[in-house]
Amino acid sequence: DAKTTQPPSMDCAEGRAANLPCNHSTISGNEYVYWYRQIHSQGPQYIIHGLKNNETNEMASLIITEDRKSSTLILPHATLRDTAVYYCIVRVGNYQLIWGAGTKLIIKP
Amino acid sequence: NAGVMQNPRHLVRRRGQEARLRCSPMKGHSHVYWYRQLPEEGLKFMVYLQKENIIDESGMPKERFSAEFPKEGPSILRIQQVVRGDSAAYFCASSGTGFDQPQHFGDGTRLSIL
């Protein structure tokens, strides 16, 4: 079973920041949080990952709470092409990604 | 494009036939993973391989399914005597060596069983 909980769907206006929450209250001290997205009929696309510090790359920012029980993925200026299902995943062991149902993010013009 | 390459993108088989799905990892990656996805669901882990070794096949059905990653050439997921329930999207991912290396995915093979 997935170790994460995400809202099933969210809307965001184009040009605004999209903030996607994720709860992972049973995360262990050495387990990483990974974010992927999947656009219809394509393979999952890696976005970002982190352990305890906040992370930023060219796609997004990842904010992890101090107790590590939750995190937020931030897309700073959402575009229509960011419409996708976003998966927050806690990696179990060295490699197993356990996928939940994700959040369906719809960017509206 | 140096990404993970999967072929074919679509595969149609009749019940009882064999299906062979291929995956070429990203350049420099020696770890390959196979996942299966049913419609409206998340991916389910099947098997993890390194060159010439199966590391973990705990997610793969015990019968009819097999996987290999030979010294030369792509990784192959083989499904013998396919049944309707095998219809799904099969995704391959690869990663480099390192504890937190992310897995990068191909665009999958959509298998349809008639």
Short mmCIF file of C-alpha atoms in Angstrom, two decimals, chain B residues 59-108:
data_model
loop_
_atom_site.label_atom_id
_atom_site.label_comp_id
_atom_site.label_asym_id
_atom_site.label_seq_id
_atom_site.Cartn_x
_atom_site.Cartn_y
_atom_site.Cartn_z
CA GLY B 59 5.77 -8.09 -7.99
CA MET B 60 5.74 -10.40 -10.97
CA PRO B 61 3.18 -13.22 -11.35
CA LYS B 62 4.85 -16.56 -10.74
CA GLU B 63 3.61 -18.09 -13.97
CA ARG B 64 3.82 -16.96 -17.59
CA PHE B 65 5.85 -13.83 -16.82
CA SER B 66 9.62 -13.56 -17.06
CA ALA B 67 12.18 -10.79 -17.40
CA GLU B 68 15.78 -10.54 -18.38
CA PHE B 69 18.45 -7.90 -18.81
CA PRO B 70 21.29 -9.49 -20.77
CA LYS B 71 24.85 -8.29 -20.90
CA GLU B 72 24.22 -6.91 -24.36
CA GLY B 73 20.94 -5.56 -25.64
CA PRO B 74 17.70 -4.36 -24.12
CA SER B 75 15.78 -5.68 -21.16
CA ILE B 76 12.91 -7.97 -22.18
CA LEU B 77 9.63 -8.59 -20.36
CA ARG B 78 8.06 -11.74 -21.71
CA ILE B 79 4.49 -12.85 -21.18
CA GLN B 80 3.62 -16.33 -22.37
CA GLN B 81 0.11 -17.58 -23.20
CA VAL B 82 -1.43 -14.15 -22.70
CA VAL B 83 -4.91 -13.79 -21.23
CA ARG B 84 -7.36 -10.86 -21.33
CA GLY B 85 -6.30 -9.79 -17.83
CA ASP B 86 -2.80 -9.06 -19.11
CA SER B 87 -4.10 -6.04 -21.01
CA ALA B 88 -2.40 -3.04 -19.46
CA ALA B 89 0.31 -0.44 -19.97
CA TYR B 90 3.77 -1.75 -19.12
CA PHE B 91 6.37 0.81 -18.18
CA CYS B 92 10.10 0.41 -17.90
CA ALA B 93 12.33 2.70 -15.85
CA SER B 94 16.06 2.94 -15.40
CA SER B 95 18.34 4.56 -12.89
CA GLY B 96 21.97 5.16 -12.24
CA THR B 97 23.89 3.77 -9.28
CA GLY B 98 23.49 5.72 -6.07
CA PHE B 99 21.14 5.58 -3.14
CA ASP B 100 18.78 8.36 -4.13
CA GLN B 101 19.03 8.18 -7.90
CA PRO B 102 15.57 8.77 -9.41
CA GLN B 103 14.03 6.32 -11.81
CA HIS B 104 13.38 7.67 -15.30
CA PHE B 105 10.56 6.16 -17.30
CA GLY B 106 9.89 5.30 -20.90
CA ASP B 107 6.55 5.95 -22.58
CA GLY B 108 5.39 2.39 -22.09
#
